[in-house]
Each structure stands twice: as structure tokens, then as C-alpha cells.
Short mmCIF file of C-alpha atoms and ligand atoms in Angstrom, two decimals:
data_model
loop_
_atom_site.label_atom_id
_atom_site.label_comp_id
_atom_site.label_asym_id
_atom_site.label_seq_id
_atom_site.Cartn_x
_atom_site.Cartn_y
_atom_site.Cartn_z
CA MET H 20 0.00 0.00 0.00
CA LYS H 21 1.25 3.45 -0.90
CA THR H 22 2.24 5.47 2.15
CA ASN H 23 1.87 9.15 1.49
CA LYS H 24 1.95 12.18 3.70
CA ARG H 25 -1.73 11.87 4.54
CA TYR H 26 -1.31 8.41 6.00
CA THR H 27 1.79 9.44 7.86
CA VAL H 28 0.01 12.38 9.42
CA LEU H 29 -3.02 10.34 10.39
CA LEU H 30 -0.91 7.56 11.77
CA ASN H 31 1.23 9.94 13.77
CA HIS H 32 -1.88 11.39 15.26
CA ALA H 33 -3.33 7.98 15.98
CA GLU H 34 -0.14 6.76 17.58
CA SER H 35 0.39 9.87 19.67
CA GLY H 36 -3.15 9.59 20.98
CA CYS H 37 -4.00 13.11 19.79
CA ILE H 38 -7.19 11.98 18.17
CA ASN H 39 -10.04 10.83 20.25
CA ASP H 40 -11.73 8.66 17.65
CA PRO H 41 -12.75 5.03 18.06
CA VAL H 42 -11.13 4.19 14.74
CA PHE H 43 -7.74 5.04 16.15
CA ASP H 44 -8.11 2.93 19.24
CA SER H 45 -6.77 0.12 17.16
CA ASP H 46 -3.06 -0.32 17.54
CA SER H 47 -2.88 -2.07 14.19
CA ILE H 48 -1.45 0.27 11.60
CA THR H 49 -2.81 -1.86 8.76
CA GLU H 50 -6.29 -1.63 10.17
CA VAL H 51 -6.10 2.14 10.29
CA GLN H 52 -4.76 2.26 6.75
CA ASN H 53 -7.53 -0.01 5.53
CA TYR H 54 -10.13 2.14 7.20
CA ILE H 55 -8.78 5.32 5.60
CA ASN H 56 -8.53 3.62 2.24
CA LYS H 57 -12.07 2.31 2.46
CA SER H 58 -13.39 5.77 3.26
CA PHE H 59 -11.91 7.03 0.04
CA GLU H 60 -13.51 4.32 -2.02
CA HIS H 61 -17.05 5.67 -1.57
CA SER H 62 -18.55 6.87 -4.79
CA ASP H 63 -17.66 10.54 -4.54
CA GLY H 64 -14.97 10.35 -1.93
CA SER H 65 -16.94 12.66 0.38
CA ASP H 66 -16.64 10.30 3.34
CA GLY H 67 -12.91 10.43 2.88
CA TYR H 68 -12.98 14.21 2.79
CA GLU H 69 -15.06 14.30 5.94
CA LEU H 70 -12.79 11.93 7.74
CA VAL H 71 -9.73 13.98 6.95
CA ASP H 72 -11.58 17.25 7.62
CA ASN H 73 -12.69 15.99 11.01
CA ILE H 74 -9.21 14.93 11.85
CA ALA H 75 -7.85 18.23 10.64
CA GLU H 76 -10.35 20.06 12.88
CA LYS H 77 -9.37 17.97 15.85
CA SER H 78 -5.71 18.49 15.17
CA ILE H 79 -5.99 22.24 14.95
CA LYS H 80 -3.93 22.63 18.09
CA PHE H 81 -1.10 20.67 16.59
CA TRP H 82 -0.91 22.08 13.07
CA ASP H 83 -0.67 25.58 11.77
CA GLU H 84 -3.17 26.69 9.15
CA LYS H 85 -0.88 26.14 6.19
CA GLU H 86 -0.05 22.58 7.18
CA MET H 87 -3.71 21.85 7.74
CA LYS H 88 -4.64 23.19 4.32
CA SER H 89 -1.89 21.12 2.79
CA LEU H 90 -3.16 17.99 4.53
CA ARG H 91 -6.70 18.60 3.36
CA LEU H 92 -5.53 19.23 -0.21
CA ASP H 93 -3.53 16.00 -0.11
CA SER H 94 -6.67 14.11 0.73
CA ILE H 95 -8.42 15.44 -2.36
CA ARG H 96 -5.39 14.77 -4.52
CA SER H 97 -5.51 11.11 -3.57
CA VAL H 98 -9.21 10.93 -4.48
CA ILE H 99 -8.54 12.57 -7.85
CA ASP H 100 -5.70 10.16 -8.57
CA ARG H 101 -8.27 7.36 -8.63
CA CYS H 102 -11.16 9.33 -10.12
CA LYS H 103 -13.06 7.82 -13.06
CA PHE H 104 -16.08 10.12 -12.95
CA CYS H 105 -15.72 11.16 -16.57
CA GLY H 106 -14.24 9.72 -19.75
CA LEU H 107 -11.06 11.77 -19.50
CA HIS H 108 -9.59 9.26 -17.06
CA LYS H 109 -9.11 6.77 -19.91
CA TYR H 110 -6.39 8.70 -21.67
CA ARG H 111 -4.52 10.41 -18.87
CA GLN H 112 -0.94 9.63 -17.96
CA ASN H 113 -1.25 11.68 -14.81
CA THR H 114 -3.94 13.65 -13.10
CA VAL H 115 -3.05 17.33 -12.76
CA PHE H 116 -4.33 18.37 -9.39
CA GLY H 117 -2.77 21.77 -8.80
CA SER H 118 0.45 23.19 -7.43
CA GLY H 119 1.75 26.02 -5.32
CA ASN H 120 1.06 27.57 -1.96
CA PRO H 121 -1.86 25.90 -0.11
CA ASP H 122 -2.34 29.16 1.81
CA ALA H 123 -2.19 31.45 -1.24
CA GLU H 124 -4.13 34.70 -1.30
CA LEU H 125 -4.44 34.35 -5.08
CA MET H 126 -5.37 31.34 -7.21
CA PHE H 127 -4.95 31.00 -10.96
CA ILE H 128 -7.50 28.76 -12.65
CA GLY H 129 -6.87 27.51 -16.19
CA GLU H 130 -8.92 25.24 -18.37
CA ALA H 131 -7.42 21.76 -18.64
CA PRO H 132 -4.00 20.09 -18.67
CA GLY H 133 -2.20 19.85 -22.00
CA TYR H 134 0.42 17.39 -23.25
CA PHE H 135 3.29 18.43 -20.96
CA GLU H 136 1.06 18.88 -17.92
CA ASP H 137 -0.32 15.36 -18.42
CA LYS H 138 3.22 14.02 -18.66
CA LYS H 139 4.43 15.77 -15.51
CA GLY H 140 1.25 15.98 -13.42
CA ILE H 141 1.83 19.72 -12.87
CA PRO H 142 -0.28 22.59 -14.31
CA PHE H 143 1.14 25.11 -16.78
CA VAL H 144 4.55 23.63 -17.47
CA GLY H 145 4.48 23.98 -21.29
CA SER H 146 4.95 27.10 -23.40
CA SER H 147 1.83 28.82 -22.06
CA GLY H 148 3.11 28.09 -18.55
CA LYS H 149 6.38 29.81 -19.39
CA LEU H 150 4.48 32.91 -20.51
CA LEU H 151 2.41 32.81 -17.33
CA ASP H 152 5.55 32.51 -15.19
CA ASP H 153 7.08 35.51 -17.00
CA ALA H 154 3.99 37.66 -16.44
CA ILE H 155 3.87 36.70 -12.76
CA GLU H 156 7.52 37.65 -12.36
CA GLU H 157 7.41 40.85 -14.36
CA CYS H 158 4.05 42.24 -13.20
CA LEU H 159 3.52 40.69 -9.77
CA GLY H 160 7.18 40.66 -8.77
CA CYS H 161 7.35 37.11 -7.48
CA GLU H 162 7.46 33.46 -8.51
CA ARG H 163 4.50 31.23 -9.25
CA HIS H 164 5.05 29.24 -6.01
CA LYS H 165 3.69 32.16 -4.02
CA PHE H 166 0.28 31.45 -5.56
CA TYR H 167 -1.79 28.35 -6.25
CA ILE H 168 -2.40 27.18 -9.82
CA THR H 169 -4.97 24.67 -10.98
CA ASN H 170 -7.46 23.96 -13.77
CA ILE H 171 -11.20 23.48 -14.21
CA VAL H 172 -10.67 19.80 -15.15
CA LYS H 173 -7.86 17.68 -13.78
CA CYS H 174 -7.30 15.28 -16.69
CA ARG H 175 -6.16 16.12 -20.21
CA PRO H 176 -8.69 16.11 -23.05
CA LEU H 177 -7.04 14.33 -25.98
CA ASP H 178 -5.79 16.61 -28.77
CA ASN H 179 -6.18 19.55 -26.41
CA ARG H 180 -9.84 20.02 -27.26
CA ASN H 181 -11.98 22.02 -24.85
CA PRO H 182 -13.45 19.98 -21.99
CA ASN H 183 -17.18 19.38 -22.54
CA ALA H 184 -20.06 20.12 -20.17
CA ILE H 185 -20.17 16.57 -18.76
CA GLU H 186 -16.46 16.57 -17.98
CA ILE H 187 -16.61 20.02 -16.43
CA GLY H 188 -19.67 19.09 -14.37
CA ALA H 189 -17.96 15.92 -13.12
CA CYS H 190 -14.78 17.72 -12.12
CA MET H 191 -16.11 20.99 -10.65
CA PRO H 192 -16.70 19.64 -7.12
CA TYR H 193 -12.94 19.13 -6.82
CA LEU H 194 -12.20 22.72 -7.79
CA LYS H 195 -14.81 24.01 -5.34
CA LYS H 196 -13.22 21.94 -2.61
CA GLN H 197 -9.80 23.38 -3.48
CA ILE H 198 -11.16 26.93 -3.31
CA ASP H 199 -12.94 26.15 -0.04
CA ILE H 200 -9.72 24.90 1.54
CA ILE H 201 -7.29 27.50 0.19
CA ARG H 202 -9.73 30.39 0.76
CA PRO H 203 -8.04 32.83 -1.64
CA ASN H 204 -9.09 36.49 -1.70
CA ILE H 205 -8.45 36.74 -5.42
CA ILE H 206 -9.06 34.29 -8.26
CA VAL H 207 -7.59 34.95 -11.70
CA THR H 208 -9.36 32.92 -14.38
CA LEU H 209 -7.24 32.21 -17.43
CA GLY H 210 -9.25 32.26 -20.64
CA LYS H 211 -12.84 31.96 -21.73
CA ILE H 212 -13.71 28.50 -20.41
CA ALA H 213 -12.45 29.04 -16.87
CA SER H 214 -13.97 32.54 -16.70
CA GLN H 215 -17.37 31.57 -18.06
CA ILE H 216 -17.63 28.47 -15.88
CA LEU H 217 -16.57 30.12 -12.65
CA LEU H 218 -18.72 33.19 -13.20
CA ASP H 219 -21.60 31.20 -14.67
CA THR H 220 -21.94 33.49 -17.66
CA GLY H 221 -21.79 33.35 -21.44
CA LYS H 222 -20.05 36.73 -21.82
CA PRO H 223 -17.10 36.94 -24.21
CA MET H 224 -13.58 37.56 -22.88
CA LYS H 225 -13.37 41.03 -24.36
CA GLU H 226 -16.22 42.10 -22.05
CA MET H 227 -14.78 40.42 -18.96
CA ARG H 228 -11.00 40.75 -19.12
CA GLY H 229 -9.37 42.94 -16.50
CA LYS H 230 -12.69 43.60 -14.72
CA ARG H 231 -13.57 42.57 -11.19
CA PHE H 232 -16.32 40.08 -10.44
CA GLU H 233 -17.44 38.21 -7.37
CA TYR H 234 -17.39 34.50 -6.66
CA ARG H 235 -19.30 33.23 -3.65
CA LEU H 236 -18.64 29.92 -1.96
CA LYS H 237 -20.36 29.19 1.33
CA ASP H 238 -19.73 32.17 3.62
CA ARG H 239 -16.99 33.72 1.49
CA VAL H 240 -16.76 36.12 -1.40
CA CYS H 241 -13.63 36.38 -3.53
CA THR H 242 -12.75 38.82 -6.25
CA VAL H 243 -12.38 37.25 -9.68
CA ILE H 244 -10.37 38.88 -12.47
CA PRO H 245 -10.58 37.13 -15.84
CA VAL H 246 -7.56 37.52 -18.13
CA TYR H 247 -6.80 36.06 -21.55
CA HIS H 248 -5.44 32.53 -21.60
CA PRO H 249 -1.65 32.51 -22.16
CA SER H 250 -2.04 30.21 -25.17
CA TYR H 251 -4.33 32.84 -26.73
CA ILE H 252 -1.55 35.40 -26.21
CA LEU H 253 0.94 33.04 -27.86
CA ARG H 254 -1.37 32.72 -30.88
CA ASN H 255 -2.17 36.47 -30.96
CA PHE H 256 0.99 38.08 -29.76
CA GLU H 257 -0.28 41.61 -30.49
CA THR H 258 -2.55 41.22 -27.42
CA ILE H 259 0.35 40.89 -24.97
CA ASP H 260 0.13 44.56 -23.97
CA LYS H 261 -3.50 44.10 -22.93
CA TRP H 262 -2.46 41.04 -20.97
CA LYS H 263 0.17 42.99 -19.08
CA ILE H 264 -2.28 45.79 -18.34
CA ASP H 265 -4.60 43.19 -16.80
CA PHE H 266 -1.74 41.72 -14.77
CA LYS H 267 -0.93 45.20 -13.46
CA LYS H 268 -4.54 45.41 -12.27
CA ILE H 269 -4.02 42.15 -10.43
CA SER H 270 -0.91 43.57 -8.81
CA TYR H 271 -2.87 46.66 -7.61
CA LEU H 272 -5.54 44.39 -6.19
CA ILE H 273 -2.92 42.37 -4.29
CA LYS H 274 -1.43 45.56 -2.91
CA GLY H 275 -4.88 46.81 -1.91
CA LYS H 276 -4.83 49.79 -4.29
CA LYS H 277 -7.88 50.81 -6.34
N1 URA P 26 -3.56 25.22 -20.42
C1 URA P 26 -4.36 25.16 -19.36
O1 URA P 26 -5.48 25.66 -19.36
N2 URA P 26 -3.91 24.55 -18.27
C2 URA P 26 -2.71 23.99 -18.19
O2 URA P 26 -2.37 23.45 -17.13
C3 URA P 26 -1.88 24.06 -19.32
C4 URA P 26 -2.32 24.68 -20.43
FE1 SF4 P 27 -12.27 12.69 -12.56
FE2 SF4 P 27 -11.97 15.25 -13.23
FE3 SF4 P 27 -10.36 13.40 -14.29
FE4 SF4 P 27 -12.91 13.50 -15.04
S1 SF4 P 27 -11.37 15.09 -15.38
S2 SF4 P 27 -11.76 11.64 -14.48
S3 SF4 P 27 -13.91 14.13 -13.12
S4 SF4 P 27 -10.48 14.01 -12.11
#
């Protein structure tokens, strides 16, 4: 059985007696592992989420916020790694969950992994990723690791076609869970698909780009700024100035300026 950080954390807690849960009364490590594994095998993984969320709540005294977020994200990653909710699972080499700072104040959301992302299991590592990294460095003055980057769907559509409504519908609960855990103040949607899906609108990019919108999840509201997708910039290089203007707006928002 694969032992990842999530198991290690849970087992440490069980062994140190920090968790007052009947499941962890067992001193058999295999039994605990089986229980955790079984929880994640339920149809939508929600029992698994709840289990880890409960444990995270109980462990609040022992973990700082960032570690707790990271633990909760790990639990979703392991569900996604086994996910077969839509047809995209058939062709993937790797799922592309998301990367970066689990406690980021800003999240970038793209559309779907491409060839290189599928190979590496990391979002935006191809040529559009390079352009995104450059814009982050030049306009926001930092590296991508300061933020969190993910996509609307976590598996690559073959031939880089757009994900369809069924695939998006199947994968959205994962994105919502990521947003719920990370709790960013700002979300930057990259391109038409991510912007239209998150904002539940059919508006074209030219009406949305660089403007501020709201996204509500549970008790929270975050500011959403749609920008062009970096691959659109690569195909239409004359639009790069507009892209940089929009990134400057993001930088003002981060700094709390109007
Ligand atoms: N395009 C996207 O939308 N996401 C990636 O991760 C890579 C390219
Ligand atoms: Fe599951 Fe999302 Fe991959 Fe579809 S795209 S198989 S819903 S992780």
C-alpha cells in the first residue's frame, strides 16, 4: 500500500493519541490504513474528505493553518488520482491536481491540462506556462510558487480540445473543494472557459477581461479577475500589452490599491 503524507500524518496522530476517535483505538497500523482507504472508495470520496476534515479540525492545536490546508488538499489529490467520474480518465498519464502555496491569497485557474502537464502531473509547465511565469515575475514581482495554480478539469482532453459540459460538471466539485480549503481572496481565471464556468456566464472575454467580479462559496466572497489565456496570447501576440495591463490590475488588487 502506498504510504503518502496523509497516511503518515493520520498515523502519527493515531499513535500519539492526539485523536479521540474510536477508529484510532486500534493499535494495528494496517487496520487504520484499511479504514482510511475504504473511506476514500465511496462513490464521490466525500466520506474520505469528511474523515480527513474531522481529523484536521481535531488536530488544529497541533498544526498551523498552512499545514492543515496542505493535509486537506492531499486528501483530495488522492481521491482525484483514482477518479473515473468522466471519460477523460481513460487517456490520462497523470492527473493534474494543482500546485503552489496551499495558503495562497491568489489562485490562478486555467482550463485543462495539456500534453506536458499530463506528462508531468503539474499545471502550466508547457509554453503557455512559461508565458504565465514571466507575467507573474514581471508584473507581480514574485514566482509562481507564491500562488496556487490549478485547472477546471484535472485530466487532459485528448488533442487539447476544450473539456465538454459533462467533464466540467464531473470535475467541478474538486475545484470548489480546493477553493474552499485555500480560501483565496483573489481568483484569476485564465481564458474563456475558466472565466465563463466560474462566473456562470456566457459573456465573451473582451467584455470580462481585467474587470472585477465576485465568486461566492459558502460564507466567502472572492474577487475574480478574468484575463486572456496565455495560449491565446501566444497565438495572438499583439494582445500581450492588454495582458500585461490586466496583470498590473491584479498587482494593484494584491497591494490593496484601487
Ligand atoms: N492550459 C491550461 O489551461 N492549463 C494547463 O495546465 C496548461 C495549459
Ligand atoms: Fe475525474 Fe476530473 Fe479526471 Fe474527469 S477530469 S476523471 S472528473 S479528475
